[in-house]
Short mmCIF file of C-alpha atoms in Angstrom, two decimals:
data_model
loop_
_atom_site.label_atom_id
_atom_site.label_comp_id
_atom_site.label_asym_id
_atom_site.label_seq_id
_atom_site.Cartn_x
_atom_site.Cartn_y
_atom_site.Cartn_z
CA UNK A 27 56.59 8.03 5.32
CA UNK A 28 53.16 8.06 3.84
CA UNK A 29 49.38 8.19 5.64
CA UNK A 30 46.20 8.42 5.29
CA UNK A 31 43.35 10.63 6.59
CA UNK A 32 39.87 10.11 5.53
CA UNK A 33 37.52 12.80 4.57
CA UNK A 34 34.85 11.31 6.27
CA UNK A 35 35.87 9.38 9.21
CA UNK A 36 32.53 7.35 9.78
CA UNK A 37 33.54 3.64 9.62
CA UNK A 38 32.79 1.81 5.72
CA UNK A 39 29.96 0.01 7.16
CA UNK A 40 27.71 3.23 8.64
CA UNK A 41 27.98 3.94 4.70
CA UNK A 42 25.53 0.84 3.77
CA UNK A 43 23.85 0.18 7.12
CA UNK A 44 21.50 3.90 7.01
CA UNK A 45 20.28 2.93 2.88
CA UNK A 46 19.65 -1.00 4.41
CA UNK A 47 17.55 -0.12 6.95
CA UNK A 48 15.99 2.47 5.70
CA UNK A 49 15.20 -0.33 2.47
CA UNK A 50 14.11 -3.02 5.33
CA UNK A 51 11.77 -0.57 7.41
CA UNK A 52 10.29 1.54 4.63
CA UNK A 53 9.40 -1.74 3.01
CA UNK A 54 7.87 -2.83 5.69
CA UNK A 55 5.95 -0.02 6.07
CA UNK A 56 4.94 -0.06 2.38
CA UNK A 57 3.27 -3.76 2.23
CA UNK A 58 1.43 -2.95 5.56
CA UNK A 59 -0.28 -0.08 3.47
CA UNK A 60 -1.34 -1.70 1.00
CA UNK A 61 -3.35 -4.07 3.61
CA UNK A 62 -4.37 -1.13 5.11
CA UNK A 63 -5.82 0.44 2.36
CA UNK A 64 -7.77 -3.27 1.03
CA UNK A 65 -9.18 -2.98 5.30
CA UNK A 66 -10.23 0.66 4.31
CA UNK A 67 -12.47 -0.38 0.83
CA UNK A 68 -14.25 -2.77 2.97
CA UNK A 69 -15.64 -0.62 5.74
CA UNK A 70 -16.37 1.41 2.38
CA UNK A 71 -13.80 4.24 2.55
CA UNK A 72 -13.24 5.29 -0.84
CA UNK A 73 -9.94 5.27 -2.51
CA UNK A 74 -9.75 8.94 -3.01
CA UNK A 75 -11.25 9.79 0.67
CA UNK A 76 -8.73 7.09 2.13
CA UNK A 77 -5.80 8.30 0.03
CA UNK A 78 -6.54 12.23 0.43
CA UNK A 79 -6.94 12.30 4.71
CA UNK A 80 -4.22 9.85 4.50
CA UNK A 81 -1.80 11.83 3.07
CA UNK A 82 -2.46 14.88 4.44
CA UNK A 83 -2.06 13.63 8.33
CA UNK A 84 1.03 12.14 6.98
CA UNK A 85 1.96 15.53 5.70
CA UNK A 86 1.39 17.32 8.82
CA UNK A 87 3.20 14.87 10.74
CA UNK A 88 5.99 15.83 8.59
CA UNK A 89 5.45 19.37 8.74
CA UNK A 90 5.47 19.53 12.31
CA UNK A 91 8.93 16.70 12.57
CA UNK A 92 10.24 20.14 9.72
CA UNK A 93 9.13 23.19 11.85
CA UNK A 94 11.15 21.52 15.39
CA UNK A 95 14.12 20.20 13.07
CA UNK A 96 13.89 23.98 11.45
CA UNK A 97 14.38 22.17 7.94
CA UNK A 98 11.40 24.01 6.71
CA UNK A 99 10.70 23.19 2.95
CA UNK A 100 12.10 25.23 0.55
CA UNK A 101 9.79 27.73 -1.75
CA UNK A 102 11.14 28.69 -5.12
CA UNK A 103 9.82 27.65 -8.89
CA UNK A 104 12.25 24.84 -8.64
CA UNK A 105 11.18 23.35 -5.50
CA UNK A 106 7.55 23.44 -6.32
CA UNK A 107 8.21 21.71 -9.74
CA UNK A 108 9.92 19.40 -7.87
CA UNK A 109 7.16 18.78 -5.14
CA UNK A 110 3.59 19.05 -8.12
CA UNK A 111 5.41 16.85 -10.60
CA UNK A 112 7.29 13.99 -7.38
CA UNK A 113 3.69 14.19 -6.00
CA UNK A 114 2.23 13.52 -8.89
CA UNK A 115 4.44 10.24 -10.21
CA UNK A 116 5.07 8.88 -6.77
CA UNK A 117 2.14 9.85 -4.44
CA UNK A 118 -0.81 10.79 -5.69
CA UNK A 119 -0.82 9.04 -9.30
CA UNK A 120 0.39 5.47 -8.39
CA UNK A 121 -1.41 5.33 -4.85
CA UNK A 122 -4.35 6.09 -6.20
CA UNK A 123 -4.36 2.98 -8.81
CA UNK A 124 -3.23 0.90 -6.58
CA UNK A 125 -5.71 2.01 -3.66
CA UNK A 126 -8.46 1.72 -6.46
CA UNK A 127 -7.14 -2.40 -7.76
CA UNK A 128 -6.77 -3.96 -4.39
CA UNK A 129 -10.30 -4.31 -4.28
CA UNK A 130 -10.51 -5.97 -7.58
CA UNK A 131 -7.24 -7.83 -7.84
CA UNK A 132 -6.40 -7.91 -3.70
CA UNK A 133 -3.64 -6.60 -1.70
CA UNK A 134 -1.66 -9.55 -2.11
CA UNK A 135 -1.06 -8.50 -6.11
CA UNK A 136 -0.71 -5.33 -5.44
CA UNK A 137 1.82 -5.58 -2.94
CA UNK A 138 3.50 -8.05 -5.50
CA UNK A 139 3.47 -6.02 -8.44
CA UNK A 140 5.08 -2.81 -6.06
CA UNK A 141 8.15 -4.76 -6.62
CA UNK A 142 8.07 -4.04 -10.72
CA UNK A 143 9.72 -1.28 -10.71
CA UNK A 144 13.43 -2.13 -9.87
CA UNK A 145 14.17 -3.16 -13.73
CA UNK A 146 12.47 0.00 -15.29
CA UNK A 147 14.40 2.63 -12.40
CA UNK A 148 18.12 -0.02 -13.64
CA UNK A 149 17.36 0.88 -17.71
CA UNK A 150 17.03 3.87 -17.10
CA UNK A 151 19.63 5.19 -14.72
CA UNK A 152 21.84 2.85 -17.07
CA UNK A 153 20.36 5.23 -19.91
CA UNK A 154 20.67 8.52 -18.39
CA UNK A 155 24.43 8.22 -16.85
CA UNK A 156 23.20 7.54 -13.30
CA UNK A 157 24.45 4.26 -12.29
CA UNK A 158 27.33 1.69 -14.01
CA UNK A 159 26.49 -1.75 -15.08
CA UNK A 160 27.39 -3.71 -12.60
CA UNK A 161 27.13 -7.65 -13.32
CA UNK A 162 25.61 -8.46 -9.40
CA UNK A 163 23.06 -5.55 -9.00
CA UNK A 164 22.02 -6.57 -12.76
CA UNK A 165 21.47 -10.07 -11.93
CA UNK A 166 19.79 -8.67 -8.44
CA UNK A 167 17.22 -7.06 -10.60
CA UNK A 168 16.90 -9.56 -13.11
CA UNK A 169 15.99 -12.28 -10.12
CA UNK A 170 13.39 -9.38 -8.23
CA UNK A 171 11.82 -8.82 -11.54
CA UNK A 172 11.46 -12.74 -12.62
CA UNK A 173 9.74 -13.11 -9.37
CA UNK A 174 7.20 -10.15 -9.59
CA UNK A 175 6.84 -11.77 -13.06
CA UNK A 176 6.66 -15.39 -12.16
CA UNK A 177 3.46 -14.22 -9.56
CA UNK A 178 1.87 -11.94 -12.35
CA UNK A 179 1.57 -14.15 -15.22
CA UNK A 180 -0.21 -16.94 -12.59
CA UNK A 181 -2.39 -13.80 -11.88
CA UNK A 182 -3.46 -13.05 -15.33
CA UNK A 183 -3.73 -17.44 -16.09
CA UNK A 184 -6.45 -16.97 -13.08
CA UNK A 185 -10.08 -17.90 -14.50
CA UNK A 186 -11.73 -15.10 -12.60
CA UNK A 187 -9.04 -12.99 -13.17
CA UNK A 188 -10.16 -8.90 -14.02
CA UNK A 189 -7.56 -7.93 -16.74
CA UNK A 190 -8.60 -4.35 -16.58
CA UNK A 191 -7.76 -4.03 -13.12
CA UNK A 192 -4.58 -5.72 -13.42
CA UNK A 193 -3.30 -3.66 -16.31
CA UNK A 194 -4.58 -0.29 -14.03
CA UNK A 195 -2.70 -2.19 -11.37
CA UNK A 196 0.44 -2.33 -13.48
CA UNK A 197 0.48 1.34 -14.12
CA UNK A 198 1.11 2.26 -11.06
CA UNK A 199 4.93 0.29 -11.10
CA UNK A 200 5.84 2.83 -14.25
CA UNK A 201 4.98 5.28 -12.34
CA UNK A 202 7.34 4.40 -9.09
CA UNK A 203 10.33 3.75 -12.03
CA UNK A 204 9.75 7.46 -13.39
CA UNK A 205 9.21 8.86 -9.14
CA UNK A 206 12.22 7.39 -8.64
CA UNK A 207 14.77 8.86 -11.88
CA UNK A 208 13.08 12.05 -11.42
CA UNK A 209 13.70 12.88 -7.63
CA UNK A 210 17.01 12.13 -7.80
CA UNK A 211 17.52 14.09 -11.48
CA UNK A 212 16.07 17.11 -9.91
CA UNK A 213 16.91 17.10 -5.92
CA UNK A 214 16.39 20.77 -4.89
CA UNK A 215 20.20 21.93 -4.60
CA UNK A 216 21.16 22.33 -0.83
CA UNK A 217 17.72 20.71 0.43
CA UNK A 218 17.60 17.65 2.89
CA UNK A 219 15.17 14.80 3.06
CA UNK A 220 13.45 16.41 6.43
CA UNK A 221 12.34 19.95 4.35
CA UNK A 222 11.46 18.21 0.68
CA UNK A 223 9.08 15.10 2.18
CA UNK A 224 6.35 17.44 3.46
CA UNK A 225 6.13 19.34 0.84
CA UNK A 226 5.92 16.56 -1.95
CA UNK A 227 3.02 15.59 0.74
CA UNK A 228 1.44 18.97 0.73
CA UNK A 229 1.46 18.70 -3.28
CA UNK A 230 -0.11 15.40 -3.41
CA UNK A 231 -2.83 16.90 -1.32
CA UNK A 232 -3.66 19.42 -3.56
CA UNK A 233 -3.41 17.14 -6.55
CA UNK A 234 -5.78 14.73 -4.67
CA UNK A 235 -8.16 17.72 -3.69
CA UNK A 236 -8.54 19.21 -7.17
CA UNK A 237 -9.30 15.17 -8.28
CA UNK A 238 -12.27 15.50 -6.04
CA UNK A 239 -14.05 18.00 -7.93
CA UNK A 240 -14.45 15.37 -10.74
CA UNK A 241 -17.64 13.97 -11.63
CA UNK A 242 -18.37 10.71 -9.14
CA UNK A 243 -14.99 11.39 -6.66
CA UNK A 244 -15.50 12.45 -3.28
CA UNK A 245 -13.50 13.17 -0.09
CA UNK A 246 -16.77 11.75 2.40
CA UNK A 247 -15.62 9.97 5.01
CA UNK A 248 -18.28 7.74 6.72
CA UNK A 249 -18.80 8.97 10.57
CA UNK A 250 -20.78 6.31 11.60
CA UNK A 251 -18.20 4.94 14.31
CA UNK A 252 -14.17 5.34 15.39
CA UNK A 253 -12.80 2.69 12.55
CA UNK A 254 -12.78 5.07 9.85
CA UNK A 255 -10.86 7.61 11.10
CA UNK A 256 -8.74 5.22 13.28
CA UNK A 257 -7.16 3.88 9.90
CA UNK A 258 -6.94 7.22 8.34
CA UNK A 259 -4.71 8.21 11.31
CA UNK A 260 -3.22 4.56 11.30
CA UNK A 261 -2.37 5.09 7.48
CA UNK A 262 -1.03 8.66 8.10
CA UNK A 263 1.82 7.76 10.63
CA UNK A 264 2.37 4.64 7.94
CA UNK A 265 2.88 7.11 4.94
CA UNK A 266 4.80 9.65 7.18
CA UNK A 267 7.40 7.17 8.18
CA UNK A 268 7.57 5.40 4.89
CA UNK A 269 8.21 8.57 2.63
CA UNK A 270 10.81 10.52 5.43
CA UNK A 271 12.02 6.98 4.76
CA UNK A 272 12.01 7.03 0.88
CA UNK A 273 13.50 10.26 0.67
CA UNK A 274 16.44 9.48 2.89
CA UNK A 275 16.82 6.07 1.27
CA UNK A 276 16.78 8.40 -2.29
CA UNK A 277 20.08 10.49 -0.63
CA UNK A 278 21.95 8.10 1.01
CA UNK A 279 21.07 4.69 -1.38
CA UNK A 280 20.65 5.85 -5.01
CA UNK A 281 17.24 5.47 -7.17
CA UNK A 282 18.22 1.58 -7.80
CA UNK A 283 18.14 1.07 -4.44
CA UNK A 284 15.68 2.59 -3.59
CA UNK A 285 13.36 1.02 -6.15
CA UNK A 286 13.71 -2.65 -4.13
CA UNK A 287 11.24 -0.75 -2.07
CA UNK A 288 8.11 -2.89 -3.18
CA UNK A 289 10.27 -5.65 -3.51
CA UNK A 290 10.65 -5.34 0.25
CA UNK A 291 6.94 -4.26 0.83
CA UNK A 292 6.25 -7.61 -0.93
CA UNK A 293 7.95 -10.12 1.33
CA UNK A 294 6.10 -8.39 3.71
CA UNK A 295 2.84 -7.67 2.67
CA UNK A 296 2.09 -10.77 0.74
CA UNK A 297 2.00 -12.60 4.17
CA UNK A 298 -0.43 -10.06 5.85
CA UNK A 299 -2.37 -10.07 3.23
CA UNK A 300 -2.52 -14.37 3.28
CA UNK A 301 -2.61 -14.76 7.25
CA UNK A 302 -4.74 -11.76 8.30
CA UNK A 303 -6.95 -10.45 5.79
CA UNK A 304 -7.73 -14.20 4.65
CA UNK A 305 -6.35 -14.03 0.84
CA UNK A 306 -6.02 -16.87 -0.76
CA UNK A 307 -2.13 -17.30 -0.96
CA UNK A 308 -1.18 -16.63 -4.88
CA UNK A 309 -0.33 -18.96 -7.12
CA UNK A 310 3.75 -19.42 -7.56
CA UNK A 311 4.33 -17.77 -3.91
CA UNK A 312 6.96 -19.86 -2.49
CA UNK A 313 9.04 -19.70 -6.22
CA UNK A 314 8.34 -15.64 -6.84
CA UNK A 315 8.86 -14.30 -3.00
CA UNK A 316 12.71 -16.62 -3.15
CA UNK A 317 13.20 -14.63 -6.46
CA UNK A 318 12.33 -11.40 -5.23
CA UNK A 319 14.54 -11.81 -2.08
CA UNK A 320 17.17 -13.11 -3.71
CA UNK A 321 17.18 -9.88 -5.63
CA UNK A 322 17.08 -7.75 -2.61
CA UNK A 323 20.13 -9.67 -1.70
CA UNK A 324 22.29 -9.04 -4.74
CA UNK A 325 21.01 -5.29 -5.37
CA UNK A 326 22.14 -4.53 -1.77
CA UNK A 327 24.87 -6.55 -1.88
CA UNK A 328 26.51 -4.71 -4.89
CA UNK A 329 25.35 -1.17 -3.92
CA UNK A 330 27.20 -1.62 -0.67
CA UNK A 331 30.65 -2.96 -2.60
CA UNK A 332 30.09 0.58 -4.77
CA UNK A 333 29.63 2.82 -1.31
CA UNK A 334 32.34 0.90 0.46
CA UNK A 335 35.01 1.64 -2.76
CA UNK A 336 33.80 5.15 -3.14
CA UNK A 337 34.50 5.39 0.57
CA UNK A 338 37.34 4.31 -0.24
CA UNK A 339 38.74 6.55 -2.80
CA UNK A 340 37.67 9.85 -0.28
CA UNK A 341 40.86 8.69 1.34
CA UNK A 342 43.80 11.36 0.32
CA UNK A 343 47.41 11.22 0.54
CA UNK A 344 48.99 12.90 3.49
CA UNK A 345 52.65 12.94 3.26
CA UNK A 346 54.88 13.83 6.37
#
């Protein structure tokens, strides 16, 4: 007689509901920033200002959430490559163009153009071994990336459309691709999401800080009332839950996964943007948001068919 015991004896679906959520929520999270951060430029909080005390709320929330889980982030030369260089890519780099376009190009784009970056993480976890072709999650990406391109090119058509802030907008995407391949490349051996968040935070800060003594960047922050440093704190607890969120997504999802991110933050922040900060809604919505959802669909769809097999195969022979 033959049985079977199961390494891990969590049922199949606990192995795709933690990377869904954590896709649905962060992304949530994510487009509310980006409205956020276009509330922020018009009460005239800079970019860098908004970005910098942003972050570093965010990443003593984390800190703290680190110290009374006692996951404390780990200090070696690997770990702090891994914090400068994740910071750099994924925090402080792309935030920082897209804090600096929405005022140019709106929240609405930018929140649209977050969800680039699913085709550029596919290529090149297809190039570098990481993932397996798989027919649905290819067609998944295909349909996210039509839509963010569908919205785009009606952006550029626009007659009062600023191509230099779009293309500085569209940086920020290749950026998120790279974030992505590299944090899961070079995941700190032994380290969990709690102890590595807070100190990818604590790098961004410093990266952000050392921006500031640039010619014409500056950390002010108006103190003429309580809004200013309401949003600050509002964006902190944002970024905190939506990078703990990343990071865990990154372990338990995969970088392709993870990348439908902005797709996410776009269903979501497109809206917000439309209904309560009084954008005009973008040309090719209704066509490019059905794309980008139907991606979602298929992406999660076939990364939960790959956990569910691998689950799978961790079950072992047991003869008695």
């Amino acid at each position: 007689m033959t049985k079977f015991t199961e390494r891990n004896s969590s049922p199949c679906k606990s192995v795709w509901l933690v990377p869904l959520t954590c896709l649905l929520v962060g992304g949530a999270l994510l487009g509310i920033s980006t409205n956020v951060a276009k509330y922020a430029g018009e009460i005239d909080l800079s970019p860098l200002a908004f970005l910098f005390w942003s972050i570093a709320g965010a990443a003593t929330i984390l800190l703290v959430i680190a110290l009374l889980r006692q996951e404390l982030p780990p200090l070696n030369k690997r770990s702090f490559e891994y914090y400068f260089i994740s910071a750099l890519v994924s925090v402080a780099g792309s935030n920082l163009l897209f804090f600096s376009a929405i005022s140019h190009v709106g929240a609405s784009f930018v929140a649209l153009i977050i969800s680039l970056p699913p085709l550029l993480t596919y290529l090149g976890a297809l190039a570098l071994g990481m993932e397996r072709f798989q027919t649905v999650r290819a067609l998944g990406v295909a349909a996210a990336l039509a839509g963010a391109g569908v919205l785009a090119a009606r952006k550029f058509s626009a007659p009062d459309a600023s191509v230099f802030w779009i293309l500085i907008a569209l940086c920020g995407p290749v950026f998120l691709a790279i974030g992505n391949l590299y944090r899961t490349l070079r995941w700190p051996e032994g380290a969990s999401p709690n102890a590595l968040a807070p100190g990818m935070l604590i790098a961004a800060v410093v990266l952000l800080g050392a921006t500031s003594l640039l010619p014409n960047f500056s950390l002010t922050v108006p103190l003429g009332g309580f809004l200013p440093l309401g949003l600050i704190t509002l964006q902190a607890f944002i970024f905190a839950g939506q990078f703990q969120l990343l990071f865990l997504l990154q372990k338990t999802g995969g970088p392709v996964l993870l990348s439908l991110l902005g797709s996410v933050g776009a269903i979501v922040g497109v809206p917000v943007a439309v209904f309560l900060q009084g954008e005009s809604p973008p040309d090719g919505l209704i066509l490019g948001a059905s794309l980008i959802a139907l991606g979602v669909a298929l992406v999660t769809w076939g990364g939960m068919n790959m956990m569910v097999r691998s689950e799978q195969r961790l079950k072992v022979p047991d003869k008695t």
